[in-house]
Tab-separated table of C-alpha atoms and ligand atoms in Angstrom:
chain	number	residue	atom	x	y	z
A	61	MET	CA	-55.238	74.706	-19.553
A	62	THR	CA	-52.122	73.012	-20.768
A	63	LEU	CA	-48.859	72.964	-18.976
A	64	PRO	CA	-46.013	74.268	-21.029
A	65	ALA	CA	-43.631	71.569	-22.055
A	66	PRO	CA	-40.399	71.825	-20.081
A	67	ALA	CA	-37.651	73.454	-22.048
A	68	HIS	CA	-35.397	70.474	-21.546
A	69	PRO	CA	-37.513	67.366	-21.073
A	70	VAL	CA	-35.754	64.394	-19.486
A	71	VAL	CA	-35.816	61.136	-21.478
A	72	PRO	CA	-36.211	58.222	-19.073
A	73	VAL	CA	-34.452	54.975	-20.088
A	74	THR	CA	-33.661	51.567	-18.707
A	75	LEU	CA	-30.338	49.892	-19.540
A	76	ASP	CA	-30.461	46.203	-20.382
A	77	LEU	CA	-27.031	44.850	-19.463
A	78	ARG	CA	-27.924	41.165	-19.574
A	79	ASP	CA	-25.828	40.598	-22.716
A	80	PHE	CA	-23.016	42.894	-21.661
A	81	GLN	CA	-19.853	41.454	-20.145
A	82	ARG	CA	-18.614	44.410	-18.089
A	83	VAL	CA	-21.424	45.265	-15.740
A	84	PRO	CA	-20.560	48.641	-14.119
A	85	ARG	CA	-19.852	48.232	-10.415
A	86	SER	CA	-19.974	51.931	-9.448
A	87	THR	CA	-21.682	55.206	-10.439
A	88	ASP	CA	-18.506	56.376	-12.159
A	89	GLU	CA	-18.387	53.199	-14.216
A	90	CYS	CA	-22.057	53.698	-15.060
A	91	VAL	CA	-21.467	57.289	-16.208
A	92	ALA	CA	-18.458	56.178	-18.254
A	93	LEU	CA	-20.547	53.524	-19.956
A	94	TRP	CA	-23.286	56.019	-20.751
A	95	ASP	CA	-20.722	58.413	-22.241
A	96	ARG	CA	-19.789	55.654	-24.676
A	97	LEU	CA	-23.413	54.884	-25.506
A	98	GLU	CA	-24.798	58.414	-25.866
A	99	PRO	CA	-23.397	59.284	-29.323
A	100	ALA	CA	-25.208	56.203	-30.689
A	101	VAL	CA	-28.363	56.720	-28.628
A	102	VAL	CA	-29.011	60.276	-29.933
A	103	THR	CA	-29.134	59.007	-33.522
A	104	VAL	CA	-32.167	56.753	-32.963
A	105	ASP	CA	-35.860	57.639	-33.145
A	106	PRO	CA	-37.607	56.463	-29.958
A	107	LEU	CA	-40.971	56.345	-31.701
A	108	ALA	CA	-39.646	53.937	-34.365
A	109	GLY	CA	-39.153	51.350	-31.648
A	110	PRO	CA	-39.022	51.743	-27.908
A	111	ARG	CA	-36.115	49.275	-27.550
A	112	VAL	CA	-32.809	49.467	-29.373
A	113	ARG	CA	-29.604	47.487	-29.012
A	114	ILE	CA	-26.154	48.962	-29.251
A	115	ASP	CA	-23.286	46.710	-30.233
A	116	LEU	CA	-20.108	47.142	-28.197
A	117	GLY	CA	-18.074	44.473	-29.984
A	118	ASP	CA	-16.326	41.904	-27.782
A	119	GLU	CA	-17.973	43.322	-24.688
A	120	GLY	CA	-21.421	42.424	-25.932
A	121	GLU	CA	-24.587	44.494	-26.425
A	122	VAL	CA	-26.429	47.029	-24.340
A	123	GLY	CA	-30.166	47.423	-24.711
A	124	ILE	CA	-31.765	50.900	-24.336
A	125	TRP	CA	-35.437	50.933	-23.412
A	126	PHE	CA	-37.246	54.249	-23.902
A	127	LEU	CA	-39.824	54.271	-21.137
A	128	ASP	CA	-41.921	57.132	-22.596
A	129	PRO	CA	-41.139	57.455	-26.328
A	130	ALA	CA	-44.000	59.865	-27.017
A	131	THR	CA	-42.585	62.651	-24.846
A	132	ALA	CA	-39.048	62.404	-26.149
A	133	PRO	CA	-37.883	65.359	-28.214
A	134	ARG	CA	-37.584	64.696	-31.901
A	135	PRO	CA	-34.910	64.325	-32.975
A	136	LEU	CA	-32.791	63.555	-29.957
A	137	GLY	CA	-29.697	65.645	-29.842
A	138	ALA	CA	-26.586	66.618	-28.009
A	139	GLY	CA	-28.668	68.721	-25.632
A	140	THR	CA	-31.092	65.926	-24.714
A	141	ARG	CA	-30.975	64.949	-21.077
A	142	PHE	CA	-31.428	61.305	-20.214
A	143	ALA	CA	-32.267	59.723	-16.907
A	144	ILE	CA	-31.393	56.119	-16.250
A	145	ARG	CA	-34.323	54.786	-14.320
A	146	GLY	CA	-33.288	51.203	-14.116
A	147	VAL	CA	-30.616	48.659	-14.999
A	148	LEU	CA	-31.204	45.029	-15.945
A	149	GLU	CA	-28.179	42.990	-14.923
A	150	PRO	CA	-27.312	39.409	-15.756
A	151	PRO	CA	-28.492	37.053	-13.036
A	152	GLU	CA	-25.765	36.844	-10.416
A	153	VAL	CA	-23.544	33.861	-11.007
A	154	ARG	CA	-22.799	32.466	-7.558
A	155	HIS	CA	-19.803	30.432	-8.605
A	156	ALA	CA	-18.043	32.709	-11.046
A	157	CYS	CA	-14.706	31.814	-12.599
A	158	THR	CA	-11.900	33.935	-11.149
A	159	SER	CA	-9.908	33.810	-14.398
A	160	CYS	CA	-12.924	34.924	-16.430
A	161	ARG	CA	-13.679	37.703	-13.958
A	162	ALA	CA	-10.145	39.061	-14.386
A	163	ALA	CA	-10.903	39.275	-18.124
A	164	GLY	CA	-14.166	41.086	-17.398
A	165	THR	CA	-16.630	38.252	-17.991
A	166	THR	CA	-18.794	36.233	-15.690
A	167	THR	CA	-18.895	32.477	-16.252
A	168	TYR	CA	-20.328	29.714	-14.175
A	169	ALA	CA	-17.410	27.829	-12.619
A	170	PRO	CA	-18.115	24.316	-11.383
A	171	TYR	CA	-14.580	23.671	-10.051
A	172	ARG	CA	-12.523	25.061	-7.202
A	173	CYS	CA	-9.080	26.560	-7.510
A	174	ALA	CA	-7.689	26.943	-4.014
A	175	GLY	CA	-4.944	29.200	-5.401
A	176	CYS	CA	-7.587	31.725	-6.427
A	177	ASP	CA	-9.078	32.105	-2.942
A	178	GLU	CA	-9.212	35.780	-1.933
A	179	ASP	CA	-10.268	36.806	1.518
A	180	ARG	CA	-13.620	35.184	1.963
A	181	ARG	CA	-14.268	34.525	-1.697
A	182	THR	CA	-13.654	30.918	-2.702
A	183	GLY	CA	-11.551	30.599	-5.831
A	184	ARG	CA	-13.496	29.153	-8.754
A	185	VAL	CA	-12.633	27.973	-12.220
A	186	CYS	CA	-14.844	27.355	-15.251
A	187	GLU	CA	-14.814	24.396	-17.682
A	188	ALA	CA	-12.693	26.311	-20.154
A	189	HIS	CA	-10.061	27.470	-17.670
A	190	ALA	CA	-9.907	24.351	-15.512
A	191	VAL	CA	-6.683	22.329	-15.666
A	192	PHE	CA	-6.748	18.734	-14.466
A	193	LEU	CA	-3.582	16.735	-13.938
A	194	ASP	CA	-3.526	12.967	-14.471
A	195	GLY	CA	-4.011	10.851	-11.408
A	196	GLY	CA	-6.364	13.190	-9.559
A	197	LEU	CA	-9.700	14.959	-9.782
A	198	ARG	CA	-8.573	18.284	-8.376
A	199	ALA	CA	-8.775	21.257	-10.718
A	200	SER	CA	-6.879	24.485	-10.768
A	201	CYS	CA	-6.848	27.555	-12.965
A	202	PRO	CA	-3.971	27.848	-15.503
A	203	HIS	CA	-2.010	30.107	-13.097
A	204	HIS	CA	-2.229	27.763	-10.155
A	205	VAL	CA	-1.194	24.440	-11.716
A	206	PRO	CA	0.742	22.726	-8.903
A	207	GLU	CA	4.511	22.736	-9.083
A	208	CYS	CA	6.846	19.784	-8.811
A	209	ARG	CA	9.521	19.964	-6.085
A	210	CYS	CA	11.980	21.056	-8.779
A	211	GLY	CA	9.870	24.141	-9.507
A	212	THR	CA	8.579	23.018	-12.906
A	213	LYS	CA	4.858	22.850	-13.606
A	214	ALA	CA	3.622	19.453	-12.503
A	215	ALA	CA	2.252	16.954	-15.008
A	216	ALA	CA	0.460	14.429	-12.792
A	217	TRP	CA	-0.428	13.569	-9.236
A	218	CYS	CA	1.543	10.691	-7.717
A	219	SER	CA	-0.715	7.772	-6.777
A	220	GLY	CA	1.871	6.162	-4.505
A	221	VAL	CA	1.601	5.375	-0.808
A	222	ARG	CA	3.692	8.344	0.277
A	223	CYS	CA	1.952	10.973	-1.870
A	224	ARG	CA	-1.514	9.397	-2.027
A	225	GLY	CA	-2.597	11.666	-4.859
A	226	ARG	CA	-1.831	14.828	-2.890
A	227	ARG	CA	1.551	15.689	-4.391
A	228	ALA	CA	2.090	16.462	-8.065
A	229	TRP	CA	5.295	16.006	-10.018
A	230	CYS	CA	6.730	17.018	-13.403
A	231	ARG	CA	7.379	14.592	-16.284
A	232	THR	CA	11.078	14.336	-15.390
A	233	HIS	CA	10.274	13.265	-11.863
A	234	LEU	CA	7.501	10.808	-12.645
A	235	ARG	CA	7.693	7.126	-13.553
A	236	GLY	CA	4.764	5.447	-15.239
A	237	HIS	CA	3.093	2.302	-13.966
A	238	PRO	CA	4.457	-0.467	-16.218
A	239	ALA	CA	0.997	-1.722	-17.116
A	240	ASP	CA	-1.335	1.240	-16.582
A	241	ALA	CA	-0.678	4.374	-18.621
A	242	THR	CA	-3.000	6.494	-16.470
A	243	VAL	CA	-1.021	5.917	-13.278
A	244	SER	CA	2.366	7.390	-12.433
A	245	TYR	CA	4.523	7.679	-9.344
A	246	CYS	CA	7.310	9.837	-7.965
A	247	ALA	CA	10.662	8.071	-7.553
A	248	ASP	CA	10.141	7.217	-3.869
A	249	CYS	CA	6.638	5.894	-4.350
A	250	TYR	CA	7.719	3.933	-7.418
A	251	ASP	CA	10.460	2.206	-5.428
A	252	GLU	CA	7.945	1.490	-2.697
A	253	ARG	CA	5.457	0.032	-5.188
A	254	PHE	CA	7.979	-1.831	-7.354
A	255	PRO	CA	10.935	-2.527	-5.068
A	256	VAL	CA	14.047	-4.002	-6.622
A	257	CYS	CA	14.903	-7.585	-5.655
A	258	GLU	CA	18.058	-7.776	-3.521
A	259	ARG	CA	19.658	-10.323	-5.848
A	260	ASP	CA	22.214	-8.824	-8.203
A	261	GLY	CA	20.885	-8.485	-11.719
A	262	CYS	CA	17.397	-9.736	-10.852
A	263	ARG	CA	14.734	-7.730	-12.647
A	264	GLY	CA	11.921	-9.135	-10.517
A	265	THR	CA	9.931	-6.985	-8.132
A	266	GLY	CA	10.866	-7.492	-4.484
A	267	TYR	CA	7.341	-7.874	-3.144
A	268	ILE	CA	8.545	-9.938	-0.174
A	269	ARG	CA	10.362	-8.454	2.816
A	270	CYS	CA	12.888	-10.446	4.787
A	271	GLU	CA	11.306	-11.244	8.156
A	272	HIS	CA	14.533	-11.990	9.975
A	273	ARG	CA	14.440	-10.566	13.493
A	274	THR	CA	15.634	-11.515	16.960
A	275	LEU	CA	14.152	-10.864	20.384
A	276	SER	CA	16.720	-8.147	21.026
A	277	ALA	CA	16.259	-6.591	17.556
A	278	MET	CA	12.582	-6.865	16.703
A	279	LYS	CA	12.749	-4.612	13.651
A	280	ALA	CA	12.788	-7.024	10.711
A	281	CYS	CA	15.655	-6.940	8.218
A	282	GLY	CA	13.144	-5.840	5.558
A	283	ARG	CA	15.420	-6.479	2.560
A	284	ARG	CA	13.221	-6.843	-0.529
A	285	VAL	CA	13.197	-10.121	-2.425
A	286	CYS	CA	11.212	-11.252	-5.452
A	287	VAL	CA	8.957	-14.289	-5.224
A	288	GLU	CA	11.488	-16.400	-7.053
A	289	HIS	CA	14.435	-15.521	-4.806
A	290	ALA	CA	12.663	-15.393	-1.467
A	291	GLN	CA	13.516	-18.236	0.876
A	292	ARG	CA	10.828	-19.595	3.149
A	293	TRP	CA	12.089	-21.093	6.351
A	294	GLN	CA	9.281	-23.586	6.987
A	295	VAL	CA	9.350	-23.400	10.777
A	296	TYR	CA	5.575	-23.816	11.131
A	297	GLY	CA	5.470	-27.091	9.242
A	298	PRO	CA	5.112	-27.751	5.523
A	299	TYR	CA	1.620	-26.306	5.156
A	300	SER	CA	1.959	-22.975	6.947
A	301	ARG	CA	3.664	-19.907	5.549
A	302	GLY	CA	7.231	-19.970	6.826
A	303	VAL	CA	9.495	-17.063	7.725
A	304	ALA	CA	10.566	-15.186	4.570
A	305	LEU	CA	14.294	-14.606	4.421
A	306	CYS	CA	16.742	-12.726	2.225
A	307	SER	CA	19.695	-14.684	0.845
A	308	LEU	CA	22.068	-13.358	3.519
A	309	HIS	CA	19.881	-14.375	6.423
A	310	HIS	CA	19.004	-17.683	4.831
A	311	GLN	CA	22.706	-18.497	4.482
A	312	GLU	CA	23.388	-17.451	8.061
A	313	LEU	CA	20.964	-20.035	9.469
A	314	ARG	CA	23.405	-22.848	8.804
A	315	SER	CA	26.018	-21.384	11.147
A	316	THR	CA	23.595	-20.128	13.804
A	317	PRO	CA	23.644	-22.170	17.057
A	318	PRO	CA	20.373	-23.898	18.096
A	319	GLU	CA	19.716	-21.212	20.778
A	320	GLY	CA	19.979	-18.531	18.095
A	321	LEU	CA	17.633	-20.384	15.744
A	322	ILE	CA	15.032	-20.727	18.481
A	323	ASP	CA	15.421	-17.010	19.244
A	324	ILE	CA	14.650	-16.204	15.583
A	325	VAL	CA	11.622	-18.517	15.588
A	326	LEU	CA	10.332	-16.997	18.827
A	327	ALA	CA	10.881	-13.404	17.631
A	328	GLY	CA	9.112	-14.206	14.349
A	329	THR	CA	6.187	-15.753	16.199
A	330	VAL	CA	5.907	-12.760	18.560
A	331	ALA	CA	5.748	-10.501	15.485
A	332	ARG	CA	3.031	-12.677	13.939
A	333	ALA	CA	0.999	-12.687	17.131
A	334	LYS	CA	1.268	-8.894	17.217
A	335	GLY	CA	0.081	-8.702	13.620
A	336	HIS	CA	-3.004	-10.695	14.578
A	337	ARG	CA	-3.871	-8.650	17.648
A	338	GLY	CA	-7.492	-7.598	17.693
A	339	GLN	CA	-8.561	-10.723	15.853
A	340	SER	CA	-8.736	-12.907	18.928
A	341	ALA	CA	-9.656	-16.081	17.051
A	342	SER	CA	-6.691	-15.961	14.719
A	343	ARG	CA	-4.412	-14.725	17.471
A	344	ARG	CA	-5.003	-17.934	19.341
A	345	ARG	CA	-3.813	-19.778	16.261
A	346	VAL	CA	-0.420	-18.054	16.301
A	347	GLN	CA	1.696	-20.519	18.237
A	348	LEU	CA	5.273	-21.625	18.458
A	349	PRO	CA	6.036	-24.728	16.389
A	350	ARG	CA	5.934	-27.972	18.343
A	351	ILE	CA	9.341	-29.297	19.362
A	352	SER	CA	8.783	-32.324	17.096
A	353	ILE	CA	8.906	-29.809	14.207
A	354	VAL	CA	11.754	-27.866	15.812
A	355	ARG	CA	13.741	-31.093	15.930
A	356	HIS	CA	13.451	-31.408	12.157
A	357	ILE	CA	14.186	-27.704	11.707
A	358	LEU	CA	17.486	-28.187	13.543
A	359	ILE	CA	18.332	-31.269	11.490
A	360	ASN	CA	17.458	-29.667	8.158
A	361	THR	CA	18.969	-26.264	8.895
A	362	ARG	CA	22.235	-27.191	10.572
A	363	ARG	CA	22.322	-31.001	10.705
A	364	THR	CA	22.135	-31.040	14.466
A	365	VAL	CA	20.261	-34.048	15.808
A	366	LEU	CA	18.911	-33.417	19.286
A	367	ASP	CA	16.460	-35.487	21.251
A	368	MET	CA	13.253	-33.957	22.560
A	369	GLU	CA	14.562	-33.441	26.087
A	370	ALA	CA	17.501	-31.432	24.773
A	371	ILE	CA	15.192	-29.266	22.650
A	372	ASP	CA	12.857	-28.752	25.593
A	373	ARG	CA	15.875	-27.581	27.616
A	374	LEU	CA	16.642	-24.984	24.926
A	375	PHE	CA	13.145	-23.554	25.371
A	376	THR	CA	13.118	-23.658	29.177
A	377	GLY	CA	16.585	-22.086	29.250
A	378	LEU	CA	15.428	-19.252	26.996
A	379	GLU	CA	12.309	-18.813	29.102
A	380	GLN	CA	14.471	-18.533	32.245
A	381	ARG	CA	16.735	-15.891	30.712
A	382	LEU	CA	13.727	-13.853	29.545
A	383	ARG	CA	12.082	-14.033	32.949
A	384	ASP	CA	15.219	-12.607	34.536
A	385	ARG	CA	15.211	-9.672	32.156
A	386	THR	CA	14.177	-6.344	33.660
A	387	PRO	CA	12.483	-4.156	32.726
A	388	ARG	CA	10.179	-6.452	30.835
A	389	ASP	CA	9.088	-4.848	27.547
A	390	ALA	CA	6.106	-5.834	25.390
A	391	THR	CA	8.240	-8.184	23.298
A	392	VAL	CA	9.523	-10.105	26.295
A	393	SER	CA	6.014	-10.331	27.800
A	394	ALA	CA	4.600	-11.635	24.515
A	395	ALA	CA	7.470	-14.138	24.215
A	396	LEU	CA	6.925	-15.411	27.756
A	397	GLU	CA	3.213	-15.781	27.041
A	398	LEU	CA	3.959	-17.869	23.945
A	399	LEU	CA	6.499	-19.995	25.837
A	400	ALA	CA	4.055	-20.675	28.667
A	401	GLY	CA	1.435	-21.767	26.139
A	402	HIS	CA	3.998	-23.982	24.471
A	403	ARG	CA	5.002	-25.901	27.604
A	404	PRO	CA	2.179	-28.541	27.663
A	405	SER	CA	2.804	-29.533	24.028
A	406	ARG	CA	6.513	-29.946	24.815
A	407	GLN	CA	5.695	-32.389	27.621
A	408	GLU	CA	3.416	-34.315	25.258
A	409	ASP	CA	6.083	-34.487	22.579
A	410	ILE	CA	8.725	-35.698	25.037
A	411	LYS	CA	6.434	-38.444	26.272
A	412	ARG	CA	5.446	-39.521	22.766
A	413	PHE	CA	9.026	-39.387	21.572
A	414	ARG	CA	10.117	-41.756	24.354
A	415	GLU	CA	7.405	-44.261	23.435
A	416	GLN	CA	8.116	-43.954	19.734
A	417	HIS	CA	11.781	-44.255	20.420
A	418	ILE	CA	11.271	-47.678	21.953
A	419	GLU	CA	9.152	-48.861	19.022
A	420	GLY	CA	11.334	-47.082	16.483
A	421	ARG	CA	14.502	-48.576	17.968
A	422	GLY	CA	13.078	-52.039	17.343
A	423	HIS	CA	12.521	-51.240	13.648
A	424	PHE	CA	15.941	-49.617	13.418
A	425	ASP	CA	17.663	-52.677	14.898
A	426	ARG	CA	15.972	-54.878	12.289
A	427	LEU	CA	17.148	-52.480	9.569
A	428	VAL	CA	20.789	-52.708	10.718
A	429	GLN	CA	20.464	-56.489	10.972
A	430	GLU	CA	19.101	-56.667	7.404
A	431	LEU	CA	22.008	-54.541	6.123
A	432	ARG	CA	24.497	-56.900	7.734
A	433	LEU	CA	22.705	-59.995	6.406
A	434	THR	CA	23.054	-58.614	2.879
A	435	GLY	CA	26.711	-57.791	3.369
A	436	ARG	CA	26.304	-53.985	3.490
A	437	HIS	CA	28.533	-53.570	6.547
A	438	GLN	CA	29.705	-50.054	5.735
A	439	LEU	CA	26.065	-48.876	5.633
A	440	ALA	CA	25.213	-50.828	8.785
A	441	ASP	CA	28.022	-49.014	10.618
A	442	ALA	CA	27.113	-45.571	9.288
A	443	VAL	CA	23.311	-45.471	9.489
A	444	GLU	CA	21.867	-43.582	12.467
A	445	PHE	CA	18.427	-43.630	14.019
A	446	SER	CA	16.671	-40.294	13.806
A	447	ASP	CA	12.944	-40.590	14.424
A	448	PHE	CA	9.957	-42.841	14.168
A	449	ARG	CA	6.384	-41.741	13.472
A	450	PRO	CA	4.082	-44.544	14.634
A	451	ARG	CA	0.912	-43.182	13.031
A	452	SER	CA	2.372	-42.947	9.532
A	453	ARG	CA	4.852	-45.751	10.332
A	454	ILE	CA	7.837	-43.856	8.997
A	455	LEU	CA	11.329	-44.575	10.241
A	456	PHE	CA	13.672	-41.632	9.691
A	457	VAL	CA	17.345	-42.486	9.466
A	458	LYS	CA	20.487	-40.507	8.832
A	459	VAL	CA	22.891	-41.778	6.192
A	460	PRO	CA	26.105	-39.916	5.270
A	461	GLN	CA	25.819	-38.132	1.941
A	462	GLN	CA	28.357	-40.320	0.115
A	463	LEU	CA	26.541	-43.524	1.128
A	464	GLN	CA	23.008	-42.405	0.332
A	465	GLY	CA	23.258	-43.679	-3.254
A	466	SER	CA	24.027	-47.235	-2.218
A	467	PHE	CA	21.395	-47.086	0.546
A	468	ILE	CA	18.731	-46.177	-2.025
A	469	GLY	CA	20.066	-48.470	-4.768
A	470	THR	CA	19.490	-48.372	-8.530
A	471	GLY	CA	15.997	-47.036	-9.159
A	472	GLY	CA	15.330	-47.249	-5.401
A	473	ALA	CA	15.621	-51.036	-5.407
A	474	THR	CA	17.674	-51.373	-2.196
A	475	ILE	CA	15.569	-49.071	0.007
A	476	LYS	CA	12.414	-50.704	-1.362
A	477	ARG	CA	13.675	-54.140	-0.318
A	478	LEU	CA	14.683	-52.808	3.111
A	479	ARG	CA	11.140	-51.418	3.567
A	480	GLN	CA	9.665	-54.810	2.782
A	481	ARG	CA	11.996	-56.609	5.193
A	482	VAL	CA	11.631	-54.158	8.100
A	483	GLY	CA	7.896	-53.633	7.536
A	484	VAL	CA	7.837	-49.842	7.814
A	485	GLU	CA	8.393	-46.886	5.474
A	486	ILE	CA	12.046	-45.798	5.596
A	487	LYS	CA	13.035	-42.218	4.859
A	488	LEU	CA	16.329	-40.422	4.836
A	489	GLU	CA	16.497	-37.346	7.023
A	490	ARG	CA	17.018	-34.363	4.740
A	491	GLY	CA	20.092	-32.198	5.149
B	706	ZN	ZN1	-13.006	30.849	-16.814
B	707	ZN	ZN1	-6.290	29.808	-9.594
B	708	ZN	ZN1	4.723	9.734	-4.665
B	709	ZN	ZN1	6.566	10.615	-3.139
B	710	ZN	ZN1	10.240	17.944	-11.260
B	711	ZN	ZN1	14.840	-11.799	-7.570
B	712	ZN	ZN1	17.350	-10.360	5.713
């Protein structure tokens, strides 16, 4: 007994959509796709080959697999009923490009575009669509290229300290690094990186900030100066980095009273000690200059010659005024701490100065005597004792500017002879 063949046999097929760009997402889309395929499908002979491919141009190809070619009516026709038994889809691309998806294709997208985020789907962008701006590694799709503040599409990320590669700017609002073509900055960051020297017409970069501050105004002046124009006030001796000053504040020193100069030194030292906080070893090294150095600072800066006792009184007076100040802020506390630590060295310097003074006076008297013996009475009247350093055996004297030439003599002959006669090195106090 044979079963009669059904009047309208169903032709079972599988669709191979692995090379097709627009994978149907719903039944309607599936039916619509089949409607496009059917006119081509009915023209093929399933027995000639169980798998055929139908070209859909830019959208790719769809494969039709006849699952049971032998039972299919021959030829297929408009009345043939098909049943789609299965669909082969391209493997799901987990990171698919959002731009490609909008154009109906699915492409692996290694980069993120935050602008493309939708709900819980992370925005992605493929190699082809990714846009990278100079100065950063962040990608975006062509629609989400960051904008400059002016509204124009940005050209590069700013690498400066304010933007730190997080803000992008257009060509008009960027300035290139003078030596590195791959780096650019916004105007603010450029000025921060390459500040202009405060001197008129100087084209140097003001890498140095003026460190002028006082105990009552601890914020430093901050004016930017280039290396060439920066003045170092060598208050910590010749071998330690002095206080950097702008031209204005350097000029002002000359007319600042000794109390004011000591205030500036103390404020600068407080700031240095603060900068070293946390590094206890180096913090201990931040100290006020000894009064033997301060004495020379006062001579060199404003030609004021004070003895050690007078300089000590400047410090103790300042200490007293600070102690009376209430409330006591962190600056005052730090200053008082420095002053207390300074006290023993002041006593040492006073004691040594007195001893040296006695020895130095002896050398000085012989110097004056020698000047008189050689008939240089004007010099003998004008020369002043300043200091004597017993270890290096240097006698410092003050000679008025207009007499210094005759004190030194042609090619240094006179001062050389005086050294021989007195038996110590003789130096003119600078200033
Ligand atoms: Zn793409
Ligand atoms: Zn995007
Ligand atoms: Zn910037
Ligand atoms: Zn900026
Ligand atoms: Zn702009
Ligand atoms: Zn300069
Ligand atoms: Zn300044």
